[in-house]
Coordinates of C-alpha atoms in Angstrom, one line a residue:
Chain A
X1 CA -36.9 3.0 -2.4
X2 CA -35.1 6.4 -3.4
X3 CA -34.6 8.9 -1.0
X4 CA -34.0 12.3 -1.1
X5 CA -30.7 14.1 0.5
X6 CA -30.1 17.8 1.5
X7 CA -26.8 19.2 2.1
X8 CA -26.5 22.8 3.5
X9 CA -23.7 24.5 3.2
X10 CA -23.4 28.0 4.6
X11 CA -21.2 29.9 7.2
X12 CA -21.8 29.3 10.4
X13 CA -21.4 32.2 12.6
X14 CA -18.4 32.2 14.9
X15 CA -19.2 31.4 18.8
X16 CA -23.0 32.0 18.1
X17 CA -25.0 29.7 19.1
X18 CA -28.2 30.7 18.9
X19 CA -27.5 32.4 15.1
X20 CA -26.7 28.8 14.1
X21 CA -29.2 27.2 15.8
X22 CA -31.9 29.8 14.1
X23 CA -29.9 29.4 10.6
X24 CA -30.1 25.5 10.8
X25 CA -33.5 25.0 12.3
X26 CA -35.1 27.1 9.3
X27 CA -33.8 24.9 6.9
X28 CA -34.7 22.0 8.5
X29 CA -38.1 23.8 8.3
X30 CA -38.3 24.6 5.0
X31 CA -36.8 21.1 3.7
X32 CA -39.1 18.5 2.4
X33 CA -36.2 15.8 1.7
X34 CA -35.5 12.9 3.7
X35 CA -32.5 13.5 5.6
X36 CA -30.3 17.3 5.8
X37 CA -27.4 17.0 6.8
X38 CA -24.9 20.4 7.9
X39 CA -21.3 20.5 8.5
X40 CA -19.2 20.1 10.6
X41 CA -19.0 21.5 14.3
X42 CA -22.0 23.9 12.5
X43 CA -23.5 24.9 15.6
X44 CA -20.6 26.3 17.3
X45 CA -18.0 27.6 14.8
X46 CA -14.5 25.9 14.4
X47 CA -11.9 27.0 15.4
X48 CA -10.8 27.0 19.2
X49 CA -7.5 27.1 20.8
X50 CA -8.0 26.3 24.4
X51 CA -10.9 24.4 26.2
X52 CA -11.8 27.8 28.0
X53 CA -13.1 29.2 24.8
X54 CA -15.3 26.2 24.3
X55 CA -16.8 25.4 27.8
X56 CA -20.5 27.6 26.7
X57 CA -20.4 25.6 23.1
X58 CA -20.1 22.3 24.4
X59 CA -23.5 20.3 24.7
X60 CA -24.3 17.0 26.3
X61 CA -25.3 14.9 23.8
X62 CA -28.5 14.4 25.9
X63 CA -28.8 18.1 26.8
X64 CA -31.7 20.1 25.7
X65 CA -30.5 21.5 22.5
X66 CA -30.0 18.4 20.6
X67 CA -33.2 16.9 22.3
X68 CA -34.8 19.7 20.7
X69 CA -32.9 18.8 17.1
X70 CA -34.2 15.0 17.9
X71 CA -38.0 16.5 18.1
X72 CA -37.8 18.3 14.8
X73 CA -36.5 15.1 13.7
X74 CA -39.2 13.1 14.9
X75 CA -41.9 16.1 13.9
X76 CA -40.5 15.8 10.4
X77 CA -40.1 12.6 10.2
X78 CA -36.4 13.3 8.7
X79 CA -32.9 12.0 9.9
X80 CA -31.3 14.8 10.7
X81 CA -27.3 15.5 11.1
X82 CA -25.0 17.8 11.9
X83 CA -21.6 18.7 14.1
X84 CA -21.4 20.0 17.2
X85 CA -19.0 19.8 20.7
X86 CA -19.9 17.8 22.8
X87 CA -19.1 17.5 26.2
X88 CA -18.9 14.1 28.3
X89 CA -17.7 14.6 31.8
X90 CA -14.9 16.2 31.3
X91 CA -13.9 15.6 27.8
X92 CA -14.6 17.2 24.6
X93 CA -15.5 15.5 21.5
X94 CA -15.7 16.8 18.0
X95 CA -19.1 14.7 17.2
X96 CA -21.8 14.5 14.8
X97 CA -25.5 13.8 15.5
X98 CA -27.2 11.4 13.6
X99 CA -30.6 12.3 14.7
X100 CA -33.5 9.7 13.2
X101 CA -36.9 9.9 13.5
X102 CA -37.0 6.7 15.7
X103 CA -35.2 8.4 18.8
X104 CA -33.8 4.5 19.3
X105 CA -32.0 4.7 15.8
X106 CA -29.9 8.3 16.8
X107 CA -26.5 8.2 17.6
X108 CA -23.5 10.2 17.7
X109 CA -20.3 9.5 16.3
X110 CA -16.7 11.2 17.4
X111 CA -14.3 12.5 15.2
X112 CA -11.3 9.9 15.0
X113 CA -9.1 11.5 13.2
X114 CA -8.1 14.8 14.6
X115 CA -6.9 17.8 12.5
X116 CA -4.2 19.8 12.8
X117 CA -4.9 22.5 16.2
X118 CA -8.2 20.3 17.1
X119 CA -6.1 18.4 19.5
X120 CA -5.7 21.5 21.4
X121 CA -9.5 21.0 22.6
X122 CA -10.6 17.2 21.7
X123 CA -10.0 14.0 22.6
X124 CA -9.6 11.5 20.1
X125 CA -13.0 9.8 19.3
X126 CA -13.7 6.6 20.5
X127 CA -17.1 5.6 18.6
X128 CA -15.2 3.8 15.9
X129 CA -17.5 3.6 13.1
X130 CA -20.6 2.3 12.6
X131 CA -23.8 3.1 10.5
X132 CA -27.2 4.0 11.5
X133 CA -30.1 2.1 10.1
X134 CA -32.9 3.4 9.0
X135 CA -35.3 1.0 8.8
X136 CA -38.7 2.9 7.5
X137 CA -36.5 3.4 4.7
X138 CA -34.1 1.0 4.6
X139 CA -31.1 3.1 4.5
X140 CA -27.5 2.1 6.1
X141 CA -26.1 5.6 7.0
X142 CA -22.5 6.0 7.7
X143 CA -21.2 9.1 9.3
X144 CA -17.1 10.3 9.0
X145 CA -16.1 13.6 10.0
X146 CA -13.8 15.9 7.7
X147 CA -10.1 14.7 7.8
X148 CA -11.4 11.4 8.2
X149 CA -11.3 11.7 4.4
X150 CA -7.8 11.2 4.2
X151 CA -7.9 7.4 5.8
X152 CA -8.8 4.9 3.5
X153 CA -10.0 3.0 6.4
X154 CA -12.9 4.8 7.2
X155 CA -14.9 4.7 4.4
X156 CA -14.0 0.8 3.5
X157 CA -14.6 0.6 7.5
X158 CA -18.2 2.1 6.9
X159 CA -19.0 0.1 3.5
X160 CA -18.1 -3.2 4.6
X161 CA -20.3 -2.4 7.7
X162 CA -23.0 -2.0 5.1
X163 CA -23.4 1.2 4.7
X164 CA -25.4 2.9 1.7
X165 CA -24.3 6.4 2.3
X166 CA -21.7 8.1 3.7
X167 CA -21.5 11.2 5.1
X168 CA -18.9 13.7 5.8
X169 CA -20.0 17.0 7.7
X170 CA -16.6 19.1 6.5
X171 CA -14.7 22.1 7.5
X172 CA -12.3 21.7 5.0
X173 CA -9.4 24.1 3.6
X174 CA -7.7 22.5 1.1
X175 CA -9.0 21.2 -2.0
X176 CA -6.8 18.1 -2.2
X177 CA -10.0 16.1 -0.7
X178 CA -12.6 16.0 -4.3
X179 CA -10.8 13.5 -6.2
X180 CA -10.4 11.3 -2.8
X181 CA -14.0 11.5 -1.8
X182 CA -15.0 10.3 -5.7
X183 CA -12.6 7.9 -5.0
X184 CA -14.2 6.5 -1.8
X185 CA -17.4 6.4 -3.5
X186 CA -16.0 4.2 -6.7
X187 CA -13.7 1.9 -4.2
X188 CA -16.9 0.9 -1.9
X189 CA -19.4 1.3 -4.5
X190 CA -21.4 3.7 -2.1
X191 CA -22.5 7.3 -1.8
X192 CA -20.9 9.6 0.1
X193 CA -21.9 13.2 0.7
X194 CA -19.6 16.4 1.6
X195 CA -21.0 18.8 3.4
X196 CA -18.4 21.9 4.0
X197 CA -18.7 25.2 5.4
X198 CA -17.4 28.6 3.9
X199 CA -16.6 31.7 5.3
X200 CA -13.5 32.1 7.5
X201 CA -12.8 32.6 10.9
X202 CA -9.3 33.9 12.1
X203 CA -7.7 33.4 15.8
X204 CA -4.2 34.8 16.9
X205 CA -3.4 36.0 13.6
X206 CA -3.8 32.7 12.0
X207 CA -6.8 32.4 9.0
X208 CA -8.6 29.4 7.9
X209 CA -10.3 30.1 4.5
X210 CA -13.0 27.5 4.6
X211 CA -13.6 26.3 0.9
X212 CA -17.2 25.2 0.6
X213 CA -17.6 22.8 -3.0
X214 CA -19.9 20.6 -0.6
X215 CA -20.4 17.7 -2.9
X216 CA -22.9 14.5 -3.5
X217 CA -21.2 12.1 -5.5
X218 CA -22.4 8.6 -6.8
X219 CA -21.5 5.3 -6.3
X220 CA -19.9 4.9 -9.5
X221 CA -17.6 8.0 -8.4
X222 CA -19.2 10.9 -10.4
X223 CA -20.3 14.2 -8.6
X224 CA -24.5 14.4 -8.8
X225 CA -24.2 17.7 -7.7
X226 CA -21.2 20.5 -5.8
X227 CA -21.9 23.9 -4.7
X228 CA -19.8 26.5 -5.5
X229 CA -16.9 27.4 -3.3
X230 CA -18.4 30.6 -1.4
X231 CA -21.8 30.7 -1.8
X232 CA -24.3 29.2 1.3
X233 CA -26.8 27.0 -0.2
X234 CA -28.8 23.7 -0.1
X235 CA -28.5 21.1 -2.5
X236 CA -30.8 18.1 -3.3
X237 CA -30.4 15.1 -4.6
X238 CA -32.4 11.7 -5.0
X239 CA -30.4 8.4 -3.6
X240 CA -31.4 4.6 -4.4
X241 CA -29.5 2.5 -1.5
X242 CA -30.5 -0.6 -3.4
X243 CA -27.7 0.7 -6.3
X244 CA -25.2 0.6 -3.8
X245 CA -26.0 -3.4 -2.5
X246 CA -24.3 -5.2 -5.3
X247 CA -20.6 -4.9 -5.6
X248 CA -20.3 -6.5 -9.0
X249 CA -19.7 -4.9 -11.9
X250 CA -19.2 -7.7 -14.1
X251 CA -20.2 -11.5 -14.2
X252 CA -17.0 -12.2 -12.9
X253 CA -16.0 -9.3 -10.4
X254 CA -17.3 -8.2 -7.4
X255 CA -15.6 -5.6 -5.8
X256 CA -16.0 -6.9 -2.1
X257 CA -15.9 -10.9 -2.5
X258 CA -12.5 -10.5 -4.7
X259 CA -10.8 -8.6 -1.3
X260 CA -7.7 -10.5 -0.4
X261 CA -7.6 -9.5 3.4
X262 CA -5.5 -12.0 4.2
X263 CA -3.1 -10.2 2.7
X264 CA -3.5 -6.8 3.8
X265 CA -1.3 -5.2 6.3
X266 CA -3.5 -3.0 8.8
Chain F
X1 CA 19.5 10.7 -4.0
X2 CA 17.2 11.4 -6.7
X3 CA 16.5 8.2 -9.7
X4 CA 15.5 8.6 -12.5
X5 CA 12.1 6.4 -13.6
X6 CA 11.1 5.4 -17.1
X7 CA 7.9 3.7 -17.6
X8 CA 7.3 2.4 -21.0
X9 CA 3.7 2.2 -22.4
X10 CA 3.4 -0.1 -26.0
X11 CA 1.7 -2.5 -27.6
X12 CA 2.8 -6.1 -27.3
X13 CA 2.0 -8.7 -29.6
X14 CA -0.2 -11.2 -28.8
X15 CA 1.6 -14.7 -27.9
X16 CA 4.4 -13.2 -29.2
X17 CA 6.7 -13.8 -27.0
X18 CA 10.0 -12.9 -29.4
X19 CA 8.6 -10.1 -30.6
X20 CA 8.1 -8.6 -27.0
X21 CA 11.3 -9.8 -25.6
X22 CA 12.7 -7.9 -28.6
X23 CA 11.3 -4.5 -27.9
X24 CA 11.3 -4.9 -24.2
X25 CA 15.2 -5.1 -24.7
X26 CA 15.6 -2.7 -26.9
X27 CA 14.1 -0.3 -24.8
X28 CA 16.5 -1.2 -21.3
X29 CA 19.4 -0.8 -23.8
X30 CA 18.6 2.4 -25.3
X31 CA 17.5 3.5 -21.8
X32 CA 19.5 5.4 -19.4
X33 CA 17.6 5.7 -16.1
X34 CA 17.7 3.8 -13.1
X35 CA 14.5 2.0 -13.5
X36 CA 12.3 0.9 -16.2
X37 CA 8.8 -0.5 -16.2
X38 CA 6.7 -2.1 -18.8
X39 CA 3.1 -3.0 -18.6
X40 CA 1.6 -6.4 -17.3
X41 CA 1.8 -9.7 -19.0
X42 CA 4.0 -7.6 -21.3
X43 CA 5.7 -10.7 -22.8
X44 CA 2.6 -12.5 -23.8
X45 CA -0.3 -10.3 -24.2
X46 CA -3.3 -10.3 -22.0
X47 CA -6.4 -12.1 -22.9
X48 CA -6.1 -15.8 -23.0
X49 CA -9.2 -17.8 -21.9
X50 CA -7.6 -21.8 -21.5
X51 CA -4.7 -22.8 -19.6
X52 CA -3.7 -24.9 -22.9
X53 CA -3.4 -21.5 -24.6
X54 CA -0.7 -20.1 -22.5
X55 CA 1.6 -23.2 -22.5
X56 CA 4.4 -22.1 -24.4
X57 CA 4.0 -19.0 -23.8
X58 CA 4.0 -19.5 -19.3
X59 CA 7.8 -18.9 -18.0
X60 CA 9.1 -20.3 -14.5
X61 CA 11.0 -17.5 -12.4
X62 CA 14.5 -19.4 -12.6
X63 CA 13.9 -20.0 -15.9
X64 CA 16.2 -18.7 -19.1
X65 CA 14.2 -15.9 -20.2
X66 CA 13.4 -14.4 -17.1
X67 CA 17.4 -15.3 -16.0
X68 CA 18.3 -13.1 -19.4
X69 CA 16.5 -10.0 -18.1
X70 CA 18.1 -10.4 -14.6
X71 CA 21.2 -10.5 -16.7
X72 CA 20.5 -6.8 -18.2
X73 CA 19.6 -5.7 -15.1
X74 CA 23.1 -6.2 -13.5
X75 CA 24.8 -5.4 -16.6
X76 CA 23.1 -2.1 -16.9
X77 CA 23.2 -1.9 -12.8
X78 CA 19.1 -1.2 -13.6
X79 CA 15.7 -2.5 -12.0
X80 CA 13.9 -4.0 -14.6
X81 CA 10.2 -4.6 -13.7
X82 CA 7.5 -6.1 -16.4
X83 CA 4.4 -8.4 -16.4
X84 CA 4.8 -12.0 -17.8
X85 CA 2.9 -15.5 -16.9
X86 CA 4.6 -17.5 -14.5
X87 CA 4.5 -21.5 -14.2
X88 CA 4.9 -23.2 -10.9
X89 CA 4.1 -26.9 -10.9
X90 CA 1.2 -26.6 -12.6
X91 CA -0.2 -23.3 -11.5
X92 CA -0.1 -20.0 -13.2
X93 CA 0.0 -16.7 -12.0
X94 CA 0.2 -12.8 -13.3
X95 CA 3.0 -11.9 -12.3
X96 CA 5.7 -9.6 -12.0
X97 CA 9.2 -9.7 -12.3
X98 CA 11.0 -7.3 -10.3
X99 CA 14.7 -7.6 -11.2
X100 CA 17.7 -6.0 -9.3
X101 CA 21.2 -5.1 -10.0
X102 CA 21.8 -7.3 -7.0
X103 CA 19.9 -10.6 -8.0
X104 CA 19.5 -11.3 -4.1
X105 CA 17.1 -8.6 -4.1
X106 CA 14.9 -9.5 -7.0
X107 CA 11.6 -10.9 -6.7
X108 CA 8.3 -12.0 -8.0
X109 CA 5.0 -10.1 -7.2
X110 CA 1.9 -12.5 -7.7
X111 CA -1.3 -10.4 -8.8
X112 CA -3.3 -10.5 -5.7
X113 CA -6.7 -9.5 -6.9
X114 CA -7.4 -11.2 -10.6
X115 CA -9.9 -9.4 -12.8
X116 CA -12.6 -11.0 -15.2
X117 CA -11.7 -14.1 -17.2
X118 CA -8.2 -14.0 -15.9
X119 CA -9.8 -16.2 -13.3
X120 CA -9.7 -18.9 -16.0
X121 CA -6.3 -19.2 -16.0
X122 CA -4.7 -17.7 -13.3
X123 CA -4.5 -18.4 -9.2
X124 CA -4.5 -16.0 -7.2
X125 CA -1.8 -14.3 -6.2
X126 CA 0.0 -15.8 -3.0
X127 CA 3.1 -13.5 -2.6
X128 CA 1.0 -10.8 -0.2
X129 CA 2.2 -7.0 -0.9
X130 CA 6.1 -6.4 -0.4
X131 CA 9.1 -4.3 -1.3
X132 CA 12.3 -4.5 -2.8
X133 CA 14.7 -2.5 -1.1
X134 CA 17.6 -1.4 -3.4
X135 CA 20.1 -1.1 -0.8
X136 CA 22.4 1.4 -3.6
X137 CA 19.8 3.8 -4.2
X138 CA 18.4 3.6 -0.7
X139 CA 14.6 2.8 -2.9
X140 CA 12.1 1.0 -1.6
X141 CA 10.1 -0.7 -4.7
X142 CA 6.7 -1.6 -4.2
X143 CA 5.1 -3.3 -6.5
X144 CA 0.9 -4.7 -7.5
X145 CA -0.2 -5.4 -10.8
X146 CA -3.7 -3.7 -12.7
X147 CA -6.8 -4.3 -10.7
X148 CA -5.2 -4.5 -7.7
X149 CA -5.7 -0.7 -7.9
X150 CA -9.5 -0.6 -6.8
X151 CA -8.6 -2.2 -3.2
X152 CA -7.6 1.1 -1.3
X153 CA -5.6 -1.8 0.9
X154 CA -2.7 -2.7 -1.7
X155 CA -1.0 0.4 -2.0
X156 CA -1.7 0.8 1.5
X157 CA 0.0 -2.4 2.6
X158 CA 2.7 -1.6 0.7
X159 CA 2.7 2.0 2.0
X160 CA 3.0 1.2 5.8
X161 CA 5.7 -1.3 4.5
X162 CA 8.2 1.8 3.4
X163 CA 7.3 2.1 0.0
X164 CA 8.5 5.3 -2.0
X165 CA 7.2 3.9 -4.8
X166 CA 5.1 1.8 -5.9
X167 CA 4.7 0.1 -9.2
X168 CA 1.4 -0.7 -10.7
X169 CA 2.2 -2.3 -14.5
X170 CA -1.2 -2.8 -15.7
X171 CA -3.5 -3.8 -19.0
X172 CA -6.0 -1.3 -17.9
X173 CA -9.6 -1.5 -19.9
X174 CA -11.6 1.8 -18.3
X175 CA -10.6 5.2 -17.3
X176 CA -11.8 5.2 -13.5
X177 CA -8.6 4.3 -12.2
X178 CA -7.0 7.4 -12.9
X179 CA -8.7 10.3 -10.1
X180 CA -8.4 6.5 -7.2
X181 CA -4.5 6.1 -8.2
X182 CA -3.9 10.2 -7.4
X183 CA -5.7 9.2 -4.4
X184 CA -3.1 6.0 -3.8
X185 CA -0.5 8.3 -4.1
X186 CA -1.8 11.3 -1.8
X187 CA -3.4 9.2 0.8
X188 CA 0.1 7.6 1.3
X189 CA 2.6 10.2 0.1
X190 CA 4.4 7.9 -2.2
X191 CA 5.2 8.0 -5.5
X192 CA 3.0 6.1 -7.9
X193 CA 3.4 4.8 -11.3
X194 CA 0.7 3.5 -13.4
X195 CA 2.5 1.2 -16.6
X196 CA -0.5 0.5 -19.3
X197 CA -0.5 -1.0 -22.1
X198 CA -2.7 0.6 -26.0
X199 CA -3.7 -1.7 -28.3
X200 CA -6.6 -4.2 -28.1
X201 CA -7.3 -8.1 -28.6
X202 CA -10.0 -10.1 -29.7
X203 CA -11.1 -13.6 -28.5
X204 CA -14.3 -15.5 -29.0
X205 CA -16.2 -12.3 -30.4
X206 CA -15.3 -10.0 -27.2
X207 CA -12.5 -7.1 -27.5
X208 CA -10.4 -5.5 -24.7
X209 CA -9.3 -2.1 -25.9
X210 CA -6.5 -0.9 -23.5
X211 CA -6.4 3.0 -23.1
X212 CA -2.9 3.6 -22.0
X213 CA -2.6 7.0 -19.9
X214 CA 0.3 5.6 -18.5
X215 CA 0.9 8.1 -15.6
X216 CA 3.9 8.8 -13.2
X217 CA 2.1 10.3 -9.9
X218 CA 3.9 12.6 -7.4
X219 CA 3.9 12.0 -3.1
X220 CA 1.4 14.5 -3.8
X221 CA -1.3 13.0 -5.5
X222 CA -0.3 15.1 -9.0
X223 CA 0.6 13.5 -12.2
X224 CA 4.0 14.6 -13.3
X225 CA 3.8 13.1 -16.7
X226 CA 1.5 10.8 -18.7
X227 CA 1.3 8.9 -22.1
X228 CA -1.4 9.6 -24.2
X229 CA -4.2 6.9 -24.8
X230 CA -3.1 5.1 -28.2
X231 CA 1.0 5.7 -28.3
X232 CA 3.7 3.8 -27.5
X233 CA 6.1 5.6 -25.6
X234 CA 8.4 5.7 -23.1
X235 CA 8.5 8.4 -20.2
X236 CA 11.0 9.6 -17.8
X237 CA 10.9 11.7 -14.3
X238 CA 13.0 11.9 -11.9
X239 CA 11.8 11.1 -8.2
X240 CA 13.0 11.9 -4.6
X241 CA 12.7 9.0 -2.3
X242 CA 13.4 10.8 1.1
X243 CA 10.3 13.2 -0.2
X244 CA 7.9 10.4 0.5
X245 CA 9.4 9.8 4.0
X246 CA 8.1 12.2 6.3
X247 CA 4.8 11.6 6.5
X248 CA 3.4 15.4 7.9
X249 CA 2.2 17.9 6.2
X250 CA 2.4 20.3 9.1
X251 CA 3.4 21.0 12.9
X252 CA 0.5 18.5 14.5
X253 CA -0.5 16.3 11.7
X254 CA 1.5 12.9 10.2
X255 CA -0.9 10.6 7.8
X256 CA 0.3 7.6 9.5
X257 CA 0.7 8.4 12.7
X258 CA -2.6 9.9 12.8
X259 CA -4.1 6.5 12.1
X260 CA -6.5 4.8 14.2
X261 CA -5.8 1.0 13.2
X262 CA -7.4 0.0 16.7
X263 CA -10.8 1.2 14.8
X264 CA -10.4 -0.2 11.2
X265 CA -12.9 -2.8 10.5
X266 CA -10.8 -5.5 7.7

């Protein structure tokens, strides 16, 4: 079954809430794909410096504004994920909601690997990972957040778990992440989507130039499809999780059964 | 301390093993660095398909031939690293010799993860990932051979092991590798060096045309120099060892200690 998959990149607006919520919802609207998915912490802004600036951004992951993400989700019938902070007692988390039509299938994953001044605000995430399954369409969706990119380990994490797809709501400001993410892609033989912001946003003196280029990219490694590196746009593309199910590539060779991790040093 | 690197991409003859030895050594004569590196199975050629095919040509590690290169090795106080098949009892492996100025520090890296019709005449490798340490140049060698590449967890084992370097002498058929070994290099900050051979060979009707590109990669995930696709040549950079050592890339952040092992699924 091929499935189609909308990435939105665009600039969310700093500390506005409702702006984001409006921006995000009217896609979601106007989409007719299977699953959109929006970047990282999109419905807040990014970057924060001290939990005092955070506390009226930070939802319960069972608070009303995400319920009211998991309707459109069921309403659409359309898995639907983004980034957000959420709040758990007293901790913050930089998470992403996986929200799936089946309000039993939605989860939310934490951010593991924290970047740079995020430590300031979050704790660490302690979801591990793990992929959502989408049964009505038989789609394994694994969800990393933005540095995560860097560790080898979460995508081969995510893949041996079985997942089709991975996604990767972004903020990112370098470009030293393209060639990785194709490279996660060819090493698990799965997709995996980037889905980065632009715009900037700029906090006691300090600027991060967000640098868009939100990506789909096979499971042989090759880009379907990148934005450009300003611009705010949505990008489809059709996915067949059935492609990704077979890690041979020759008679001989199977990309998962030839792992040696008996050998590997964790 | 800075060392210079030579990696030498040619042609060798197929179960010529005189002819190889022959330009192998003129190569660590005429060379002047502090380390040289030819591809894999560099003495024999690559594609064999019976175990009766690769009798005479299948060397023990103690044996004369290999003993001779240890010999040039301390001679010309040099690390001398190239692919041959090595006999024990009555298995073979791809191997590779990795041979020190101080023979107490060479060793023999078994190919870990055998690709294709290798898996006709070859066991798998049962050395695990290590490093040399050449106490002199205060180097830490790592070494894996060809498709050992694809498993994000080679380089990474011999990453968390102290690796500056790591060696990757290879008979390399497709170009994918290239963009995942930039990725070896960056997700790890080490130095990477890809040692392939040109040329093809025909057996039984089937032809492996090797492509070359031998590649030395920075701690940064950017090629410093590489061989075109059908030349023999040999190539030189120099390379910083302490460079690969500190593992940040700014005030908060440190690639391994930002790991989350207690979360990687193996």
């Amino acid at each position: 079954m091929s499935i189609d998959l909308t990435i939105v990149q665009f600039c969310p607006k700093y500390a506005d809430m409702d702006y984001n919520i409006e921006y995000m919802t009217d896609n979601i609207k106007e989409d007719d794909s299977d699953i959109i998915v929006f970047p990282e912490l999109s419905l807040s802004g990014y970057f924060f410096l001290k939990k005092s600036d955070i506390l009226d951004l930070a939802l319960r992951a069972d608070g009303e504004i995400i319920s009211q993400f998991q309707n459109y989700a069921e309403k659409y019938n359309k898995a639907i994920v983004f980034g957000f902070i959420e709040k758990d007692k007293s901790n913050f988390y930089n998470s992403a909601a996986i929200l799936m039509p089946d309000k039993a299938e939605s989860s939310i994953y934490r951010k593991s690997h924290l970047f740079y001044k995020e430590r300031l605000i979050f704790e660490q995430g302690n979801t591990g990972f793990f992929n959502v399954y989408w049964e009505e369409k038989d789609l394994n969706i694994g969800t990393m957040i933005c540095y995560d990119w860097r560790f080898p380990e979460a995508a081969r994490s995510l893949a041996l778990k079985g997942a089709d797809l991975i996604l990767c709501p972004a903020n990112l400001v370098t470009g030293v992440w393209e060639e990785a993410m194709r490279t996660r892609a060819l090493e698990n033989k799965v997709y995996v989507a980037v889905i980065n912001r632009v715009g900037y946003e700029s906090i006691n003196e300090e600027t991060l130039q967000f640098n868009g280029k939100s990506t789909i990219i096979s499971y042989n490694g090759k880009n379907i499809i990148s934005a450009g590196e300003d611009n705010e746009i949505a990008l489809t593309a059709e996915i067949n999780p059935e492609k990704t199910r077979d890690k041979s590539f020759n008679e001989i060779n199977d990309i998962f059964i030839d792992r040696r991790p008996e050998l590997y040093f964790k």
